[in-house]
Coordinates of C-alpha atoms and ligand atoms in Angstrom, one line a residue:
M1 CA -0.1 -0.2 0.2
D2 CA 2.0 3.5 -1.1
L3 CA -0.9 5.6 -0.6
Q4 CA 0.1 8.1 2.9
I5 CA -2.9 9.7 4.1
S6 CA -1.7 12.0 6.5
R7 CA -3.7 14.9 9.3
P8 CA -4.2 17.9 6.4
K9 CA -2.1 20.7 7.4
H10 CA -4.9 23.3 6.0
S11 CA -8.2 23.3 7.6
H12 CA -9.6 23.4 4.5
S13 CA -7.7 20.2 3.2
T14 CA -7.1 21.7 -0.6
G15 CA -5.4 18.9 -3.0
L16 CA -5.9 16.2 -0.4
A17 CA -8.7 13.9 -2.4
R18 CA -6.9 15.0 -5.7
K19 CA -3.5 13.7 -4.0
C20 CA -4.6 10.2 -3.6
L21 CA -6.4 9.6 -6.3
E22 CA -3.6 10.8 -8.3
S23 CA -2.2 7.3 -6.9
L24 CA -5.1 5.5 -7.6
R25 CA -4.9 6.6 -11.0
R26 CA -1.6 5.4 -11.2
R27 CA -2.7 2.0 -10.1
D28 CA -5.4 1.9 -12.9
F29 CA -8.3 2.5 -10.4
V30 CA -9.7 5.6 -11.4
S31 CA -11.5 5.1 -14.6
G32 CA -13.8 8.0 -15.8
A33 CA -15.5 5.5 -18.2
A34 CA -18.7 3.7 -18.5
L35 CA -19.5 0.2 -18.7
V36 CA -21.6 -0.3 -21.6
D37 CA -21.5 -3.6 -23.5
G38 CA -18.3 -4.8 -22.0
R39 CA -16.7 -1.8 -23.6
W40 CA -15.2 1.2 -21.5
V41 CA -17.4 3.8 -23.2
A42 CA -15.1 7.3 -22.5
G43 CA -17.8 9.3 -23.9
E44 CA -17.3 12.3 -26.1
K45 CA -19.4 14.5 -23.4
R46 CA -17.8 14.5 -20.1
D47 CA -19.5 15.6 -16.7
F48 CA -17.0 16.6 -13.5
V49 CA -16.4 15.2 -10.1
F50 CA -16.2 16.8 -6.8
D51 CA -14.5 16.3 -3.5
P52 CA -17.6 17.7 -1.7
A53 CA -15.4 19.1 1.6
T54 CA -13.2 21.7 -0.7
G55 CA -15.7 21.7 -4.0
E56 CA -12.5 20.9 -6.1
E57 CA -13.0 19.3 -9.1
I58 CA -11.2 15.4 -9.1
A59 CA -12.3 13.7 -11.9
T60 CA -14.3 13.8 -15.4
V61 CA -16.5 10.5 -16.3
A62 CA -18.5 10.2 -19.5
R63 CA -21.6 11.4 -19.7
C64 CA -23.5 8.4 -21.4
D65 CA -26.7 9.6 -23.4
A66 CA -30.0 7.3 -24.1
A67 CA -28.5 5.7 -27.0
D68 CA -25.9 3.9 -24.6
M69 CA -28.5 3.0 -22.5
K70 CA -30.3 1.5 -25.7
I71 CA -27.0 -0.1 -26.5
A72 CA -26.7 -1.8 -22.7
I73 CA -30.4 -3.0 -22.7
S74 CA -29.4 -4.9 -26.0
A75 CA -26.4 -6.6 -24.3
A76 CA -28.3 -7.2 -21.2
E77 CA -30.8 -9.0 -23.2
R78 CA -28.6 -11.0 -25.3
S79 CA -26.8 -12.4 -22.2
F80 CA -29.8 -13.0 -20.2
P81 CA -30.0 -16.6 -21.5
A82 CA -26.7 -18.0 -20.9
W83 CA -26.6 -16.1 -17.2
R84 CA -30.1 -17.5 -16.4
E85 CA -28.9 -21.2 -17.2
L86 CA -25.8 -21.2 -15.3
L87 CA -25.9 -23.2 -12.1
P88 CA -27.0 -21.3 -9.5
A89 CA -24.1 -22.4 -7.6
K90 CA -22.0 -21.3 -10.6
R91 CA -23.2 -17.4 -10.2
G92 CA -22.3 -17.7 -6.7
V93 CA -18.8 -18.6 -7.3
V94 CA -18.6 -15.4 -9.8
L95 CA -20.6 -13.1 -6.8
R96 CA -17.8 -14.5 -4.2
S97 CA -14.8 -13.8 -6.1
W98 CA -16.2 -10.5 -7.1
A99 CA -16.8 -10.3 -3.3
S100 CA -13.2 -11.1 -2.3
L101 CA -12.2 -8.4 -5.2
M102 CA -13.4 -5.7 -3.6
L103 CA -12.3 -6.9 -0.1
N104 CA -8.8 -7.3 -1.3
H105 CA -9.5 -3.5 -2.7
S106 CA -11.3 -2.6 0.2
E107 CA -8.5 0.6 0.6
E108 CA -8.8 2.0 -2.4
L109 CA -12.4 1.9 -3.2
A110 CA -13.0 3.4 0.5
I111 CA -10.6 6.5 -0.5
L112 CA -12.8 6.8 -3.4
V113 CA -15.7 6.3 -1.7
T114 CA -14.4 9.3 1.0
S115 CA -13.1 11.3 -1.5
E116 CA -16.6 11.8 -3.8
Q117 CA -19.2 11.4 -1.2
G118 CA -17.3 12.4 1.8
K119 CA -17.8 10.5 4.5
P120 CA -14.8 9.7 6.7
L121 CA -12.3 7.1 5.7
A122 CA -13.4 4.5 8.5
E123 CA -17.0 4.5 7.7
A124 CA -16.2 4.4 3.9
R125 CA -13.8 0.8 5.1
Q126 CA -17.2 -0.1 6.8
E127 CA -18.9 0.7 3.5
I128 CA -17.0 -1.6 1.3
A129 CA -17.4 -4.6 3.9
Y130 CA -20.6 -4.2 4.3
G131 CA -21.3 -3.8 0.2
A132 CA -19.0 -7.1 -0.4
G133 CA -21.2 -8.9 2.1
F134 CA -24.6 -8.8 -0.2
L135 CA -22.6 -10.0 -2.5
E136 CA -21.6 -13.2 -0.9
W137 CA -24.9 -13.6 1.0
F138 CA -26.6 -13.6 -2.5
A139 CA -24.1 -16.1 -3.9
A140 CA -25.4 -18.3 -1.2
E141 CA -29.4 -17.3 -1.1
G142 CA -29.0 -17.9 -5.3
E143 CA -28.7 -22.0 -4.2
R144 CA -31.7 -21.6 -2.0
A145 CA -34.5 -20.4 -4.2
Y146 CA -36.9 -23.3 -3.5
G147 CA -39.8 -22.5 -4.5
E148 CA -42.8 -24.6 -3.0
T149 CA -45.1 -27.7 -3.6
I150 CA -48.9 -27.2 -2.0
P151 CA -50.7 -29.9 -0.6
S152 CA -53.4 -30.3 -2.9
H153 CA -57.0 -29.1 -3.3
T154 CA -57.8 -31.6 -6.3
L155 CA -57.5 -35.3 -6.6
G156 CA -54.4 -36.6 -8.6
S157 CA -52.6 -33.3 -9.2
L158 CA -49.2 -32.1 -8.0
L159 CA -49.3 -28.3 -6.9
H160 CA -45.7 -26.7 -7.6
V161 CA -44.3 -23.7 -7.5
R162 CA -41.1 -22.4 -9.3
M163 CA -39.3 -19.4 -9.0
Q164 CA -37.7 -18.0 -12.0
P165 CA -35.6 -14.6 -13.1
I166 CA -37.8 -11.9 -13.9
G167 CA -35.8 -10.4 -16.9
I168 CA -33.6 -7.9 -17.5
A169 CA -33.6 -5.4 -14.0
A170 CA -32.4 -1.6 -13.6
A171 CA -31.0 -0.1 -11.0
V172 CA -31.2 3.6 -9.9
T173 CA -28.7 4.3 -7.0
P174 CA -27.9 7.3 -4.3
W175 CA -25.0 8.8 -3.4
N176 CA -24.7 7.8 0.4
F177 CA -23.5 4.7 -0.3
P178 CA -22.4 4.4 -3.6
V179 CA -20.9 1.1 -3.6
A180 CA -23.5 -0.9 -1.0
M181 CA -26.5 0.2 -2.4
I182 CA -25.5 -1.3 -6.0
T183 CA -24.2 -4.5 -4.8
R184 CA -27.2 -4.8 -2.6
K185 CA -29.4 -4.9 -5.7
A186 CA -26.8 -6.1 -8.6
G187 CA -26.1 -9.3 -5.7
A188 CA -29.5 -10.3 -5.6
A189 CA -30.5 -9.6 -9.5
L190 CA -27.2 -11.3 -10.3
A191 CA -28.1 -14.2 -7.8
A192 CA -31.6 -14.6 -9.6
G193 CA -30.5 -14.9 -12.7
C194 CA -30.9 -11.5 -13.7
P195 CA -28.7 -9.4 -16.0
I196 CA -28.7 -5.6 -14.5
V197 CA -28.0 -1.8 -15.4
V198 CA -27.0 0.5 -13.1
K199 CA -27.2 4.3 -13.2
P200 CA -25.1 5.6 -9.9
A201 CA -25.2 9.0 -8.8
P202 CA -23.7 11.3 -10.8
E203 CA -22.0 12.8 -7.8
T204 CA -20.3 9.5 -6.8
P205 CA -19.6 7.9 -10.2
L206 CA -15.8 6.8 -9.4
S207 CA -16.8 4.5 -6.9
A208 CA -19.4 2.6 -9.3
L209 CA -17.1 2.2 -11.9
A210 CA -14.1 0.8 -9.7
V211 CA -16.9 -1.8 -8.6
A212 CA -17.7 -2.5 -11.9
R213 CA -14.0 -3.0 -13.3
L214 CA -13.7 -5.8 -10.1
A215 CA -16.9 -7.1 -11.7
I216 CA -15.1 -7.8 -15.0
E217 CA -12.2 -8.8 -13.3
A218 CA -14.1 -11.4 -11.2
G219 CA -16.0 -12.8 -14.6
V220 CA -19.2 -11.4 -14.6
P221 CA -19.9 -11.8 -18.3
C222 CA -20.3 -9.0 -20.8
G223 CA -23.8 -7.3 -20.6
V224 CA -24.9 -9.0 -16.8
F225 CA -23.6 -5.7 -15.1
Q226 CA -22.9 -3.0 -16.6
V227 CA -22.9 0.8 -15.2
L228 CA -23.7 4.3 -17.0
V229 CA -23.4 7.3 -15.8
G230 CA -24.8 10.5 -17.1
D231 CA -27.8 12.7 -16.9
P232 CA -30.3 10.8 -14.3
V233 CA -33.2 12.0 -16.2
E234 CA -32.2 11.2 -19.9
L235 CA -30.4 7.7 -18.7
S236 CA -33.8 6.4 -16.7
A237 CA -36.0 7.6 -19.2
P238 CA -35.2 4.5 -21.9
L239 CA -34.8 2.6 -18.7
L240 CA -38.4 3.1 -17.6
R241 CA -39.8 3.4 -21.1
D242 CA -38.1 -0.3 -22.5
T243 CA -40.7 -3.1 -21.9
R244 CA -37.5 -5.5 -21.8
I245 CA -36.7 -4.0 -18.5
R246 CA -39.0 -6.2 -16.0
A247 CA -37.6 -4.9 -12.5
L248 CA -36.5 -1.7 -11.2
S249 CA -34.8 -1.0 -8.3
F250 CA -34.4 2.6 -6.6
T251 CA -32.7 4.1 -3.7
G252 CA -33.1 7.8 -2.7
S253 CA -35.9 10.5 -2.1
T254 CA -39.3 9.9 -2.0
R255 CA -40.1 12.7 -4.6
V256 CA -38.0 10.7 -7.3
G257 CA -39.2 7.2 -6.0
R258 CA -42.7 8.6 -7.1
L259 CA -41.8 9.8 -10.2
L260 CA -39.7 6.4 -11.4
L261 CA -43.1 4.5 -10.3
E262 CA -45.5 6.6 -12.3
A263 CA -43.2 6.3 -15.1
A264 CA -42.7 2.4 -14.2
A265 CA -46.1 1.8 -14.5
E266 CA -46.4 2.1 -18.2
T267 CA -44.8 -1.1 -19.2
V268 CA -45.6 -2.5 -15.5
K269 CA -42.6 -3.2 -14.1
K270 CA -42.0 -4.4 -10.5
V271 CA -41.0 -2.0 -8.6
S272 CA -38.9 -2.2 -5.4
L273 CA -38.1 1.2 -3.7
E274 CA -36.2 2.6 -0.6
L275 CA -36.9 5.9 -0.2
G276 CA -36.5 8.5 2.7
G277 CA -37.0 8.1 6.4
H278 CA -38.0 10.0 9.5
A279 CA -37.2 7.5 12.0
P280 CA -38.1 8.1 15.7
F281 CA -35.8 7.4 18.6
I282 CA -37.9 6.8 21.4
V283 CA -36.0 6.2 25.0
F284 CA -38.3 5.5 28.0
D285 CA -37.0 7.3 31.5
D286 CA -36.4 3.5 33.0
V287 CA -32.9 3.4 30.8
D288 CA -29.3 3.8 31.2
V289 CA -29.0 7.5 30.1
D290 CA -25.7 7.2 29.0
K291 CA -26.3 4.4 27.4
A292 CA -29.1 5.7 25.2
V293 CA -27.2 8.5 24.2
E294 CA -24.4 6.6 23.0
G295 CA -27.2 5.0 20.9
A296 CA -29.0 8.2 19.2
M297 CA -25.6 9.6 18.9
A298 CA -24.9 6.5 16.4
A299 CA -28.1 6.3 15.0
K300 CA -27.8 10.3 14.1
F301 CA -24.4 10.6 12.9
A302 CA -23.6 8.0 11.1
T303 CA -22.4 9.0 7.6
S304 CA -22.2 12.5 8.8
G305 CA -26.5 12.3 9.2
Q306 CA -26.9 11.5 5.4
D307 CA -28.5 7.9 6.2
C308 CA -31.9 7.0 5.8
L309 CA -32.0 5.0 8.9
A310 CA -30.9 8.2 10.7
A311 CA -32.6 9.1 13.9
N312 CA -34.5 11.9 13.1
R313 CA -36.9 12.8 16.1
I314 CA -35.4 11.8 19.1
Y315 CA -38.1 11.4 21.8
V316 CA -37.1 11.4 25.4
Q317 CA -39.5 11.1 28.4
K318 CA -39.8 14.1 30.7
G319 CA -38.1 12.0 33.7
I320 CA -34.7 12.0 32.3
Y321 CA -35.1 14.7 29.4
S322 CA -32.8 17.0 30.9
A323 CA -30.1 14.6 31.7
F324 CA -30.3 13.2 28.3
V325 CA -30.2 16.7 26.7
K326 CA -27.0 17.6 28.4
A327 CA -25.4 14.1 28.4
F328 CA -26.2 14.1 24.5
A329 CA -24.7 17.7 24.2
A330 CA -21.6 16.8 25.7
K331 CA -20.8 13.6 23.6
M332 CA -21.7 15.8 20.6
A333 CA -18.9 18.3 21.5
R334 CA -16.4 15.5 21.2
L335 CA -17.4 15.2 17.7
K336 CA -14.4 16.1 15.2
V337 CA -15.6 17.8 12.1
G338 CA -13.1 17.5 9.0
H339 CA -12.3 16.2 5.6
G340 CA -13.4 12.7 5.4
L341 CA -9.4 11.8 4.5
D342 CA -8.4 13.1 7.7
P343 CA -8.5 10.3 9.9
A344 CA -9.2 12.6 12.8
T345 CA -12.7 13.3 11.3
N346 CA -16.5 12.1 13.0
I347 CA -18.3 14.2 10.5
G348 CA -17.4 15.0 7.0
P349 CA -19.4 17.2 4.3
M350 CA -22.7 17.1 3.3
T351 CA -22.4 15.6 -0.2
K352 CA -24.8 18.1 -1.9
S353 CA -24.9 21.5 -1.3
S354 CA -28.4 21.2 -1.2
V355 CA -28.3 18.4 1.9
A356 CA -26.1 21.5 3.4
D357 CA -29.0 24.1 2.9
K358 CA -31.9 22.0 4.1
C359 CA -30.1 21.5 7.8
R360 CA -29.5 25.3 8.0
M361 CA -33.1 26.0 6.8
Q362 CA -34.6 23.4 9.6
I363 CA -32.2 25.0 12.2
D364 CA -33.2 28.2 11.6
D365 CA -37.2 26.9 11.2
A366 CA -36.4 25.4 14.5
V367 CA -34.8 28.4 16.5
T368 CA -37.6 31.2 15.3
K369 CA -40.1 28.8 16.4
G370 CA -38.6 28.7 19.8
A371 CA -36.2 25.9 20.1
Q372 CA -32.9 25.8 21.9
V373 CA -29.9 25.0 19.7
F374 CA -26.6 24.5 21.0
S375 CA -23.7 23.6 18.0
I376 CA -20.0 22.3 18.2
K377 CA -17.4 24.7 17.8
Q378 CA -14.7 24.6 15.3
D379 CA -11.8 26.5 15.0
E380 CA -10.8 25.7 11.3
C381 CA -12.5 27.4 8.4
L382 CA -14.8 24.9 6.8
G383 CA -16.3 25.1 3.3
P384 CA -19.8 25.7 2.8
N385 CA -20.8 21.9 2.6
F386 CA -20.0 21.6 6.2
I387 CA -22.5 21.4 8.8
L388 CA -21.1 21.3 12.5
P389 CA -23.4 18.9 14.3
S390 CA -26.0 20.5 16.2
L391 CA -28.5 19.6 18.9
L392 CA -32.6 21.3 18.9
S393 CA -34.2 21.0 22.2
D394 CA -37.3 21.8 23.1
V395 CA -38.7 20.5 19.4
T396 CA -42.2 20.5 18.9
E397 CA -44.3 19.0 16.1
H398 CA -44.8 22.5 14.6
M399 CA -41.2 22.6 13.5
L400 CA -40.1 21.5 9.9
V401 CA -37.3 19.3 11.2
A402 CA -40.0 17.0 13.2
R403 CA -41.8 16.7 10.1
E404 CA -39.4 16.3 7.6
E405 CA -36.3 14.1 6.8
T406 CA -32.9 16.1 7.8
F407 CA -30.3 14.0 6.4
G408 CA -27.6 15.7 7.8
P409 CA -26.1 16.0 11.5
V410 CA -28.9 18.0 13.1
A411 CA -30.5 16.1 16.5
A412 CA -34.2 17.1 17.2
V413 CA -34.9 16.0 20.9
L414 CA -38.8 16.3 21.9
P415 CA -39.7 15.4 25.6
F416 CA -42.9 13.3 26.0
D417 CA -44.9 12.0 28.7
S418 CA -46.4 8.5 28.0
E419 CA -46.2 5.6 26.3
E420 CA -49.6 6.2 24.1
E421 CA -48.7 9.6 23.3
V422 CA -45.2 8.9 22.0
V423 CA -46.6 5.8 20.0
A424 CA -49.1 7.9 18.4
R425 CA -46.8 11.1 17.6
A426 CA -44.0 8.6 16.5
N427 CA -46.6 7.0 13.8
A428 CA -47.8 10.7 12.6
S429 CA -45.9 10.6 9.8
E430 CA -46.3 9.6 6.0
M431 CA -42.5 7.8 6.3
G432 CA -42.3 4.8 8.0
L433 CA -38.3 3.4 7.3
A434 CA -36.9 2.5 10.8
G435 CA -37.5 3.3 14.3
Y436 CA -35.6 2.4 17.7
V437 CA -36.9 2.3 21.4
Y438 CA -35.2 2.4 24.2
T439 CA -36.6 0.6 27.3
D440 CA -35.8 -1.9 30.5
S441 CA -39.3 -3.4 30.3
L442 CA -39.5 -6.8 28.4
R443 CA -43.6 -5.8 28.1
Q444 CA -43.1 -2.4 26.9
A445 CA -40.8 -3.1 24.5
L446 CA -42.7 -5.9 23.0
R447 CA -45.9 -3.7 23.2
V448 CA -44.3 -0.8 21.4
S449 CA -42.5 -2.3 19.0
E450 CA -46.0 -4.2 17.8
Q451 CA -47.2 -0.7 17.3
I452 CA -45.0 1.8 15.7
E453 CA -45.5 1.6 11.8
C454 CA -42.2 1.2 10.4
G455 CA -40.0 -1.8 8.4
M456 CA -37.1 -1.7 10.7
L457 CA -36.9 -1.0 14.4
G458 CA -34.1 -1.3 16.8
I459 CA -34.9 -2.5 20.6
N460 CA -31.9 -1.1 23.2
T461 CA -29.7 -0.7 19.9
A462 CA -29.4 1.6 17.0
S463 CA -26.7 -1.4 15.2
F464 CA -29.1 -3.8 13.3
T465 CA -28.3 -3.5 9.5
G466 CA -27.0 -5.8 7.4
P467 CA -26.9 -8.6 4.5
P468 CA -29.5 -11.2 6.5
I469 CA -31.8 -8.5 7.7
P470 CA -35.1 -7.4 5.3
F471 CA -34.0 -4.1 4.7
G472 CA -37.3 -1.8 3.6
G473 CA -40.2 0.8 4.9
W474 CA -43.7 1.1 5.4
K475 CA -46.1 3.9 4.0
Q476 CA -43.8 6.4 1.6
S477 CA -41.1 4.9 2.8
G478 CA -40.9 2.5 0.1
I479 CA -42.1 -0.7 -1.9
G480 CA -40.3 -4.0 -0.9
R481 CA -37.4 -5.2 0.4
E482 CA -33.3 -5.9 0.2
G483 CA -31.2 -8.2 1.9
S484 CA -32.3 -11.3 3.6
R485 CA -34.0 -14.2 1.8
H486 CA -36.6 -11.8 0.8
G487 CA -34.3 -9.6 -1.7
I488 CA -33.7 -11.8 -4.0
A489 CA -37.9 -12.5 -4.7
E490 CA -37.7 -8.7 -6.1
Y491 CA -35.8 -10.0 -9.2
M492 CA -37.8 -13.5 -9.5
E493 CA -41.3 -13.9 -10.7
L494 CA -43.4 -17.4 -9.3
K495 CA -44.2 -19.9 -11.7
Y496 CA -47.5 -22.3 -10.3
V497 CA -47.5 -25.4 -12.3
C498 CA -49.9 -27.9 -12.0
F499 CA -49.3 -31.7 -12.7
G500 CA -52.7 -33.1 -13.2
D501 CA -54.1 -36.5 -14.0
L502 CA -52.1 -38.5 -11.6
A503 CA -54.8 -40.7 -9.8
R504 CA -54.6 -44.1 -11.0
Ligands
LIG601 P1 -32.6 11.8 -5.5 O1 -33.6 11.3 -5.0 O2 -32.6 13.2 -6.4 O3 -31.3 10.8 -5.7 C1 -31.1 9.2 -6.0 C2 -30.9 9.0 -7.3 O4 -32.2 9.2 -8.2 C3 -29.7 9.4 -8.0 O5 -29.2 8.5 -8.4 C4 -30.3 10.6 -9.1 O6 -29.0 10.8 -10.0 C5 -31.4 9.8 -9.5 N1 -32.2 10.8 -10.1 C6 -32.8 12.1 -9.6 N2 -33.6 12.5 -10.1 C7 -34.1 11.6 -11.0 C8 -35.3 11.6 -12.0 N3 -35.8 12.5 -12.1 N4 -35.2 10.6 -12.8 C9 -34.2 9.3 -12.7 N5 -33.4 9.1 -11.4 C10 -33.4 10.3 -11.2 O7 -31.8 12.3 -4.0 P2 -31.0 13.2 -3.8 O8 -31.9 15.0 -4.5 O9 -29.6 13.3 -4.6 O10 -31.5 13.7 -2.4 C11 -32.6 14.3 -1.8 C12 -33.3 13.4 -0.4 O11 -33.8 12.4 -0.6 C13 -32.0 13.4 0.6 O12 -32.1 14.5 1.3 C14 -32.7 12.4 1.4 O13 -33.8 12.8 2.2 C15 -33.4 11.2 0.3 N6 -32.1 10.1 -0.2 C16 -32.3 9.5 0.6 C17 -31.5 8.4 0.7 C18 -31.6 6.3 1.1 O14 -30.9 6.0 1.0 N7 -33.0 6.2 0.9 C19 -30.4 8.4 -0.5 C20 -30.2 9.4 -1.3 C21 -31.1 10.6 -0.9

């Protein structure tokens, strides 16, 4: 490993990402070319990639267009029969090899993620392990697409249900987990026997293209996995219109999810959506305050707050409210904000300036409406995409921060009196992705876990995600599940076959 990452001397870290990428470039690890039909397409037009911490341009990538996407769909169509017919165990070998290449190149991939997305390097390394984990998980899951045999309702017949690959899949992925959201979708699709065409977020194409390079090295055949970068609307239009694309998987905002769902209705695609969250984090007053604070910090500040599982509304019962706020503020004050490539950094920049603007707007709105704000102090001069971690206390439901997803390092704390009241307040949202409950009472944990309207719930823990869990939301947080044994079903069709006339 010849990369040297030292603490930047200048607070704004100018040139740090560029320097690291230069070293990766020499080893052919930074590709600006898209992967279309087994070829690396440099494109006539190019788009810039920026370091969100400094605003510097760090690379250029191909700008694919609708014609490239049509070529990719045709290549996927040609690759489908052979990939589908490969034994699931053989597909598993390819997926495992892809996963080990990712792990072998974890450091390079993590540097790419941090350089273009901004998250601290330690979190980027975790993302690579998390992302590779989905390839390994689905390598095995492909062999377990059992189908079923149903006890017959008619004499002399055998009722059999087979699981078959749905066809070509498309994925539109976000910038907050630029590697893992690709492998979570592609691992499932490929294991099911489906080729997949990926359109990553324009902010984070480099890590997507590096993952594509490793897919080819692992032996993924031409057309089975393709990555096209460029304008989101131009590239997604052919995907949405084409009848050969049978499944669409999207992770991102609820606004765009709705648009894609509507467009996919035209050709009645199977759609899975992982959209925004607005997670309630409920702390009852019988718990150890320090443990609850530790959980809330983890659930709020992971990925610098740009996480759909982020604790967006921290409800604390009145008996421990003041102690919780004090302990949270003290712990938060120890966070270090800076460039993700600086090993001391806990909180990086917001990847998009619009996310930073939303954080500032929510803070201003809450303060105007009576919330108390405590923001950490830091002398260094940071760029416009940085948001200093902030605690808003005495938040009420009238404030934007309690009504909309924040997606940044702003913690909103709301006092509550009773279990009944907090469950009603937690459920008074159109979002239902994740939730957290801290209580020492088993009865209360069971009652509340039954009542909270969300797809994923942590009881006395902030850490529950990983390949074995069914990741997904209720209400407007999404449709379908990723990961787990359910994830592969998004890329498969059921076929019921009735063998009749079997009676002698
Ligand atoms: P977004 O929904 O605009 O972006 C997600 C993906 O959709 C990207 O690949 C983007 O290029 C693509 N996209 C955007 N507009 C499109 C269109 N019209 N047609 C086809 N594809 C399109 O998300 P954003 O604006 O970058 O982020 C805004 C908010 O979305 C965040 O603040 C957060 O609330 C939410 N978000 C959630 C997740 C998640 O993990 N669920 C991830 C990213 C963003």
